[in-house]
Amino acid sequence: MSAFGRAMRDRREQLGWTQRDLAGRAFLNPGYVAKLERGTRNPSREVAEVLDRVLDAGGSLAALVNAPRREPSPPMLTSADVEGLHGQIRALVADDITHGADGLWRRAGREFRRAHEALAAGRFPDAHRADLHAAVGELGEVAGWLAYDAGRPEVGRRLMTDALLVSQLAGDAAMEGLQLNLLALLAQEAGRYAEALALADRGLALAPPGGRVEAMHRLRRGRALASLGSAEGLGELSRARALLDGGGRSGEPAWSWWVSPQELALHQGQGHAALGEFGRAVEWSGVAVDMLPAAQRRDRAVYLSRHAGHLLGVRDWSSVELVAGELGPLLDAAGSGRVRGEVAGVVQVARRVGAPGRVVDALTAVAAA
């Protein structure tokens, strides 16, 4: 073991982190982190400095790497960098659609951190301040979403929180609203329902009245209230659907496309399930599955997983088996740790409700594929 590897391991253990914890915070491959600790790989100066910063080692780790320290002044950012950041965002979104988030979230996180640090250095003309902050904030939103979709929700939460602060500095209320909405989603999925409600309320206060943006915040508010045991949540979800049925409003942000009738139907089902009304949950999630375009394979895997959970609630074992049969091929193509986590959660529900062995086995086979 090298001196660097030993010092890195000792500091990591002082913090109570696993190698995977450290890898997630530093946006490195866990296998690479293990090799650094064993001394079978030597870090570059850049990697050593990243690890030093993440581990809060005060420069002691970076000092163990003998490459000469180079500290050039950060480059001056210009309007060309704004377009470059938007190009990175477009490339990440396109790669996510094609390949899924699993292979992208680390790259997105590194690109956001690099841009964020350049922004913090303050080397840009005042004329481009707002545009640069807005672009970096949007890049952080994409990075946070990809981390969540890859099954790394805590990493997604950290990235999204940093991105939110950048968007606030930009005065970009629309992006701030989206980031609050996604933080509400992360809080909801983590079981922090009161936090999800507070974030949804904050987003709702920023939203223009009417249309998709208000609907997406009412969706989060409804889910949180239902999870807290309040039937008022179903009313909020109904209001969200009514807003969408009303035809929206002009000038809706491009990213609001995801607020769709099928998405609202799925969340209506989730709201009923949270209140123990599994019969109604099955009806709504079934409608959502039927409405979803066939091309949205990753979303279909999520919808079917939620529908399977609702079917387990009414003990419809044969229908669960049919859903499991459809899920298998979709899961292979999803490229999403979040989707695999959804299926693993359904397996746990099946065991908890005492589903027959054949049902548990069918779901387990899908989750293990």
Coordinates of C-alpha atoms in Angstrom, one line a residue:
M1 CA 0.0 0.0 0.0
S2 CA 1.4 3.4 -1.0
A3 CA 1.6 6.4 1.4
F4 CA -1.2 8.1 -0.5
G5 CA -3.4 5.0 -0.4
R6 CA -2.9 4.5 3.4
A7 CA -3.6 8.2 4.1
M8 CA -6.7 8.1 1.9
R9 CA -8.0 5.0 3.6
D10 CA -7.3 6.3 7.1
R11 CA -9.1 9.6 6.4
R12 CA -12.1 7.8 4.7
E13 CA -12.5 5.5 7.7
Q14 CA -12.3 8.5 10.1
L15 CA -15.3 9.9 8.3
G16 CA -17.1 6.6 8.5
W17 CA -17.5 6.3 4.8
T18 CA -17.3 3.2 2.6
Q19 CA -15.3 3.2 -0.6
R20 CA -18.6 3.5 -2.5
D21 CA -19.5 6.5 -0.4
L22 CA -16.3 8.2 -1.3
A23 CA -16.6 7.3 -5.0
G24 CA -20.0 8.8 -5.2
R25 CA -18.9 12.1 -3.6
A26 CA -15.9 12.4 -5.8
F27 CA -17.6 11.1 -9.0
L28 CA -15.1 8.3 -9.4
N29 CA -15.5 4.6 -10.1
P30 CA -15.6 2.6 -6.9
G31 CA -13.1 0.1 -8.4
Y32 CA -10.7 2.9 -9.1
V33 CA -11.0 4.1 -5.5
A34 CA -10.2 0.6 -4.2
K35 CA -7.1 0.5 -6.5
L36 CA -5.9 3.8 -5.2
E37 CA -6.2 2.6 -1.6
R38 CA -4.4 -0.6 -2.4
G39 CA -1.6 1.3 -4.2
T40 CA -2.1 -0.6 -7.5
R41 CA -3.0 2.7 -9.2
N42 CA -1.4 6.1 -8.7
P43 CA -3.6 9.2 -8.8
S44 CA -3.0 12.2 -11.0
R45 CA -2.6 15.6 -9.4
E46 CA -6.1 16.5 -10.4
V47 CA -7.6 13.3 -8.8
A48 CA -5.5 13.8 -5.6
E49 CA -6.8 17.3 -5.2
V50 CA -10.4 16.2 -5.8
L51 CA -10.0 13.5 -3.1
D52 CA -8.2 15.9 -0.8
R53 CA -11.1 18.4 -1.1
V54 CA -13.9 15.7 -0.7
L55 CA -12.2 14.1 2.3
D56 CA -11.4 17.6 3.8
A57 CA -7.8 16.6 4.3
G58 CA -6.4 20.1 4.3
G59 CA -3.9 19.5 1.5
S60 CA -2.2 16.6 3.2
L61 CA -3.4 14.1 0.5
A62 CA -2.5 16.3 -2.4
A63 CA 0.9 16.9 -1.0
L64 CA 1.7 13.2 -1.3
V65 CA 1.5 13.3 -5.1
N66 CA 4.9 14.5 -6.4
A67 CA 3.8 16.0 -9.7
P68 CA 4.5 19.7 -9.7
R69 CA 1.6 21.9 -8.7
R70 CA 0.4 24.2 -11.4
E71 CA -2.0 26.9 -10.6
P72 CA -2.8 28.9 -13.7
S73 CA -5.4 31.5 -13.5
P74 CA -8.8 30.2 -14.4
P75 CA -9.7 31.2 -18.0
M76 CA -12.0 34.1 -18.6
L77 CA -15.5 32.9 -19.3
T78 CA -17.3 34.5 -22.2
S79 CA -20.6 34.3 -24.0
A80 CA -19.1 31.3 -26.0
D81 CA -19.0 29.4 -22.7
V82 CA -22.7 29.9 -22.3
E83 CA -23.4 28.2 -25.6
G84 CA -20.8 25.5 -24.7
L85 CA -22.7 24.7 -21.5
H86 CA -26.0 24.5 -23.3
G87 CA -24.3 22.1 -25.8
Q88 CA -23.2 19.9 -22.9
I89 CA -26.7 19.9 -21.6
R90 CA -28.1 18.9 -25.0
A91 CA -25.5 16.1 -25.3
L92 CA -26.3 14.7 -21.9
V93 CA -30.0 14.7 -22.5
A94 CA -29.6 13.0 -25.9
D95 CA -27.3 10.4 -24.4
D96 CA -29.7 9.8 -21.5
I97 CA -32.5 9.2 -24.0
T98 CA -30.4 6.8 -26.0
H99 CA -28.4 4.9 -23.3
G100 CA -29.9 5.7 -19.9
A101 CA -28.5 7.4 -16.9
D102 CA -26.3 4.6 -15.5
G103 CA -23.2 5.5 -17.6
L104 CA -23.8 9.3 -17.6
W105 CA -24.3 10.5 -14.0
R106 CA -20.6 10.7 -13.1
R107 CA -19.7 12.5 -16.3
A108 CA -22.5 15.0 -15.7
G109 CA -21.5 15.5 -12.1
R110 CA -17.9 16.2 -13.1
E111 CA -19.0 18.7 -15.8
F112 CA -21.2 20.5 -13.4
R113 CA -18.5 20.7 -10.7
R114 CA -15.9 22.0 -13.2
A115 CA -18.3 24.7 -14.4
H116 CA -19.4 25.6 -10.9
E117 CA -15.8 26.0 -9.8
A118 CA -15.0 28.2 -12.8
L119 CA -18.0 30.3 -11.9
A120 CA -16.9 30.6 -8.3
A121 CA -13.5 32.0 -9.5
G122 CA -15.4 35.0 -10.8
R123 CA -13.5 35.5 -14.0
F124 CA -16.3 36.6 -16.3
P125 CA -17.6 40.0 -17.5
D126 CA -20.6 41.3 -15.5
A127 CA -22.6 41.4 -18.8
H128 CA -22.6 37.5 -18.9
R129 CA -23.1 36.9 -15.1
A130 CA -26.8 36.0 -15.3
D131 CA -26.5 33.9 -18.4
L132 CA -23.5 31.9 -17.1
H133 CA -25.2 31.3 -13.7
A134 CA -28.4 30.2 -15.5
A135 CA -26.6 27.8 -17.8
V136 CA -24.5 26.3 -14.9
G137 CA -27.7 26.0 -12.8
E138 CA -29.4 24.1 -15.6
L139 CA -26.4 21.8 -16.0
G140 CA -26.6 21.0 -12.3
E141 CA -30.3 20.2 -12.6
V142 CA -29.5 17.7 -15.4
A143 CA -26.6 16.2 -13.4
G144 CA -28.8 15.8 -10.3
W145 CA -31.6 14.2 -12.3
L146 CA -29.2 11.7 -13.9
A147 CA -27.8 10.7 -10.5
Y148 CA -31.3 10.1 -9.2
D149 CA -32.2 8.1 -12.3
A150 CA -29.1 6.0 -12.0
G151 CA -30.1 5.0 -8.5
R152 CA -27.9 7.5 -6.6
P153 CA -30.6 9.7 -5.0
E154 CA -28.3 11.3 -2.3
V155 CA -25.8 12.3 -4.9
G156 CA -28.7 13.7 -6.9
R157 CA -29.9 15.6 -3.9
R158 CA -26.5 17.3 -3.3
L159 CA -26.1 18.2 -7.0
M160 CA -29.6 19.6 -7.2
T161 CA -29.2 21.6 -4.0
D162 CA -26.0 23.2 -5.4
A163 CA -27.7 23.8 -8.7
L164 CA -30.6 25.5 -6.9
L165 CA -28.3 28.0 -5.3
V166 CA -26.7 28.8 -8.7
S167 CA -30.1 29.4 -10.3
Q168 CA -31.2 31.6 -7.4
L169 CA -28.0 33.8 -8.0
A170 CA -29.0 33.9 -11.7
G171 CA -32.5 35.1 -10.8
D172 CA -33.8 32.2 -12.9
A173 CA -37.2 31.7 -11.2
A174 CA -38.4 29.1 -13.7
M175 CA -35.3 26.8 -13.3
E176 CA -35.4 27.4 -9.5
G177 CA -39.0 26.1 -9.6
L178 CA -38.0 23.0 -11.5
Q179 CA -35.2 22.3 -9.1
L180 CA -37.5 22.7 -6.1
N181 CA -39.9 20.3 -7.7
L182 CA -37.2 17.7 -8.2
L183 CA -36.0 18.2 -4.7
A184 CA -39.5 17.5 -3.6
L185 CA -39.5 14.3 -5.6
L186 CA -36.2 13.2 -4.0
A187 CA -37.6 14.0 -0.5
Q188 CA -40.9 12.1 -1.3
E189 CA -38.9 9.0 -2.5
A190 CA -36.8 9.1 0.6
G191 CA -39.9 9.2 2.9
R192 CA -39.3 12.8 4.0
Y193 CA -42.9 13.8 3.3
A194 CA -43.1 17.0 5.4
E195 CA -39.9 18.2 3.6
A196 CA -41.5 17.3 0.2
L197 CA -44.6 19.3 1.2
A198 CA -42.6 22.4 2.1
L199 CA -40.6 22.2 -1.1
A200 CA -43.8 21.9 -3.2
D201 CA -45.3 24.9 -1.4
R202 CA -42.2 26.9 -2.1
G203 CA -42.3 25.9 -5.8
L204 CA -46.0 26.7 -5.9
A205 CA -45.3 30.2 -4.6
L206 CA -43.0 30.8 -7.5
A207 CA -45.2 29.3 -10.2
P208 CA -47.3 31.4 -12.6
P209 CA -50.9 30.6 -12.1
G210 CA -52.5 28.0 -14.4
G211 CA -50.9 25.5 -16.7
R212 CA -48.3 22.8 -16.4
V213 CA -45.9 24.5 -14.0
E214 CA -48.6 25.0 -11.4
A215 CA -49.8 21.4 -12.1
M216 CA -46.4 19.9 -11.4
H217 CA -46.1 21.6 -8.0
R218 CA -49.7 20.6 -7.1
L219 CA -48.8 17.0 -8.1
R220 CA -45.9 17.0 -5.6
R221 CA -48.0 18.7 -2.9
G222 CA -50.8 16.1 -3.4
R223 CA -48.3 13.2 -3.2
A224 CA -46.8 14.5 0.0
L225 CA -50.2 15.2 1.7
A226 CA -51.5 11.7 0.8
S227 CA -48.3 10.2 2.2
L228 CA -48.9 12.1 5.4
G229 CA -52.3 10.5 5.6
S230 CA -54.4 13.4 4.4
A231 CA -57.2 12.9 1.8
E232 CA -56.6 16.5 0.8
G233 CA -53.8 15.1 -1.3
L234 CA -56.3 13.5 -3.7
G235 CA -57.9 16.9 -4.1
E236 CA -54.6 18.5 -5.0
L237 CA -53.9 15.7 -7.6
S238 CA -57.4 16.3 -9.0
R239 CA -56.6 20.1 -9.3
A240 CA -53.4 19.3 -11.1
R241 CA -55.3 17.2 -13.6
A242 CA -57.9 20.0 -14.1
L243 CA -55.1 22.5 -14.8
L244 CA -53.7 20.2 -17.5
D245 CA -57.2 19.6 -18.9
G246 CA -57.6 23.4 -19.1
G247 CA -55.1 23.6 -22.0
G248 CA -52.2 25.2 -20.1
R249 CA -50.9 28.7 -20.7
S250 CA -48.7 30.3 -23.3
G251 CA -45.0 30.4 -22.8
E252 CA -44.7 27.2 -20.8
P253 CA -41.0 26.1 -20.2
A254 CA -39.8 23.4 -22.6
W255 CA -38.9 21.1 -19.7
S256 CA -42.6 21.0 -18.5
W257 CA -43.4 18.4 -21.2
W258 CA -43.2 15.6 -18.6
V259 CA -46.4 16.9 -16.9
S260 CA -48.7 14.7 -18.9
P261 CA -52.1 13.1 -18.4
Q262 CA -50.5 9.7 -18.0
E263 CA -48.0 11.0 -15.4
L264 CA -50.8 12.6 -13.4
A265 CA -52.9 9.4 -13.6
L266 CA -50.0 7.4 -12.2
H267 CA -49.5 9.8 -9.3
Q268 CA -53.3 9.8 -8.6
G269 CA -52.9 6.0 -8.2
Q270 CA -49.9 6.5 -5.9
G271 CA -52.0 8.9 -3.8
H272 CA -54.7 6.4 -3.4
A273 CA -52.2 3.7 -2.5
A274 CA -50.6 5.9 0.2
L275 CA -54.1 6.1 1.7
G276 CA -54.6 2.4 1.5
E277 CA -57.1 2.6 -1.3
F278 CA -55.5 -0.1 -3.5
G279 CA -58.6 -0.8 -5.6
R280 CA -58.7 2.8 -6.8
A281 CA -54.9 2.8 -7.1
V282 CA -55.1 -0.2 -9.5
E283 CA -57.6 1.7 -11.7
W284 CA -55.5 4.8 -12.0
S285 CA -52.2 3.2 -12.6
G286 CA -53.8 0.9 -15.1
V287 CA -55.1 4.0 -17.0
A288 CA -51.6 5.5 -16.8
V289 CA -50.0 2.4 -18.3
D290 CA -52.6 2.3 -21.1
M291 CA -52.1 6.0 -22.0
L292 CA -48.3 5.9 -22.1
P293 CA -46.8 5.9 -25.6
A294 CA -45.1 2.6 -26.4
A295 CA -41.8 4.4 -27.3
Q296 CA -41.3 5.5 -23.7
R297 CA -39.9 2.1 -22.6
R298 CA -38.1 3.3 -19.5
D299 CA -41.2 5.2 -18.2
R300 CA -43.2 2.1 -19.0
A301 CA -41.0 0.0 -16.7
V302 CA -41.6 2.5 -13.9
Y303 CA -45.3 2.6 -14.5
L304 CA -45.6 -1.2 -14.6
S305 CA -43.6 -1.5 -11.4
R306 CA -46.0 0.9 -9.6
H307 CA -49.0 -0.9 -11.1
A308 CA -47.6 -4.2 -9.9
G309 CA -47.3 -2.8 -6.4
H310 CA -50.9 -1.7 -6.5
L311 CA -52.0 -5.1 -7.8
L312 CA -50.2 -6.7 -4.9
G313 CA -52.3 -4.5 -2.6
V314 CA -55.5 -6.2 -3.9
R315 CA -53.9 -9.7 -4.0
D316 CA -54.4 -10.0 -7.8
W317 CA -51.6 -12.5 -8.2
S318 CA -52.2 -13.5 -11.8
S319 CA -52.1 -9.9 -13.0
V320 CA -48.9 -9.4 -11.2
E321 CA -47.4 -12.3 -13.0
L322 CA -48.5 -10.9 -16.3
V323 CA -46.9 -7.5 -15.4
A324 CA -43.6 -9.3 -14.4
G325 CA -43.5 -10.9 -17.9
E326 CA -43.7 -7.6 -19.6
L327 CA -41.2 -5.9 -17.3
G328 CA -38.3 -8.2 -18.1
P329 CA -37.5 -7.0 -21.6
L330 CA -38.1 -3.4 -20.6
L331 CA -35.7 -3.5 -17.7
D332 CA -32.9 -4.8 -19.9
A333 CA -33.2 -1.7 -22.1
A334 CA -33.8 0.9 -19.4
G335 CA -30.2 1.7 -18.4
S336 CA -31.5 3.1 -15.1
G337 CA -30.6 2.1 -11.6
R338 CA -33.8 3.8 -10.4
V339 CA -35.9 1.5 -12.5
R340 CA -34.1 -1.6 -11.1
G341 CA -34.7 -0.2 -7.7
E342 CA -38.4 0.1 -8.4
V343 CA -38.6 -3.6 -9.3
A344 CA -36.6 -4.6 -6.2
G345 CA -39.1 -2.6 -4.1
V346 CA -42.0 -4.5 -5.7
V347 CA -40.2 -7.8 -4.7
Q348 CA -40.1 -6.6 -1.1
V349 CA -43.8 -5.7 -1.2
A350 CA -44.6 -9.1 -2.6
R351 CA -42.9 -10.8 0.2
R352 CA -44.4 -8.5 2.8
V353 CA -48.0 -9.2 1.7
G354 CA -47.5 -13.0 1.5
A355 CA -47.7 -13.4 -2.3
P356 CA -47.5 -17.0 -3.5
G357 CA -44.0 -18.3 -4.2
R358 CA -44.5 -18.3 -8.0
V359 CA -45.3 -14.5 -7.9
V360 CA -42.3 -13.7 -5.8
D361 CA -40.1 -15.9 -8.0
A362 CA -41.3 -14.2 -11.2
L363 CA -40.6 -10.7 -9.8
T364 CA -37.3 -11.8 -8.3
A365 CA -36.2 -13.1 -11.7
V366 CA -36.9 -9.8 -13.3
A367 CA -35.1 -7.8 -10.6
A368 CA -32.0 -10.1 -10.9
A369 CA -31.8 -10.0 -14.7

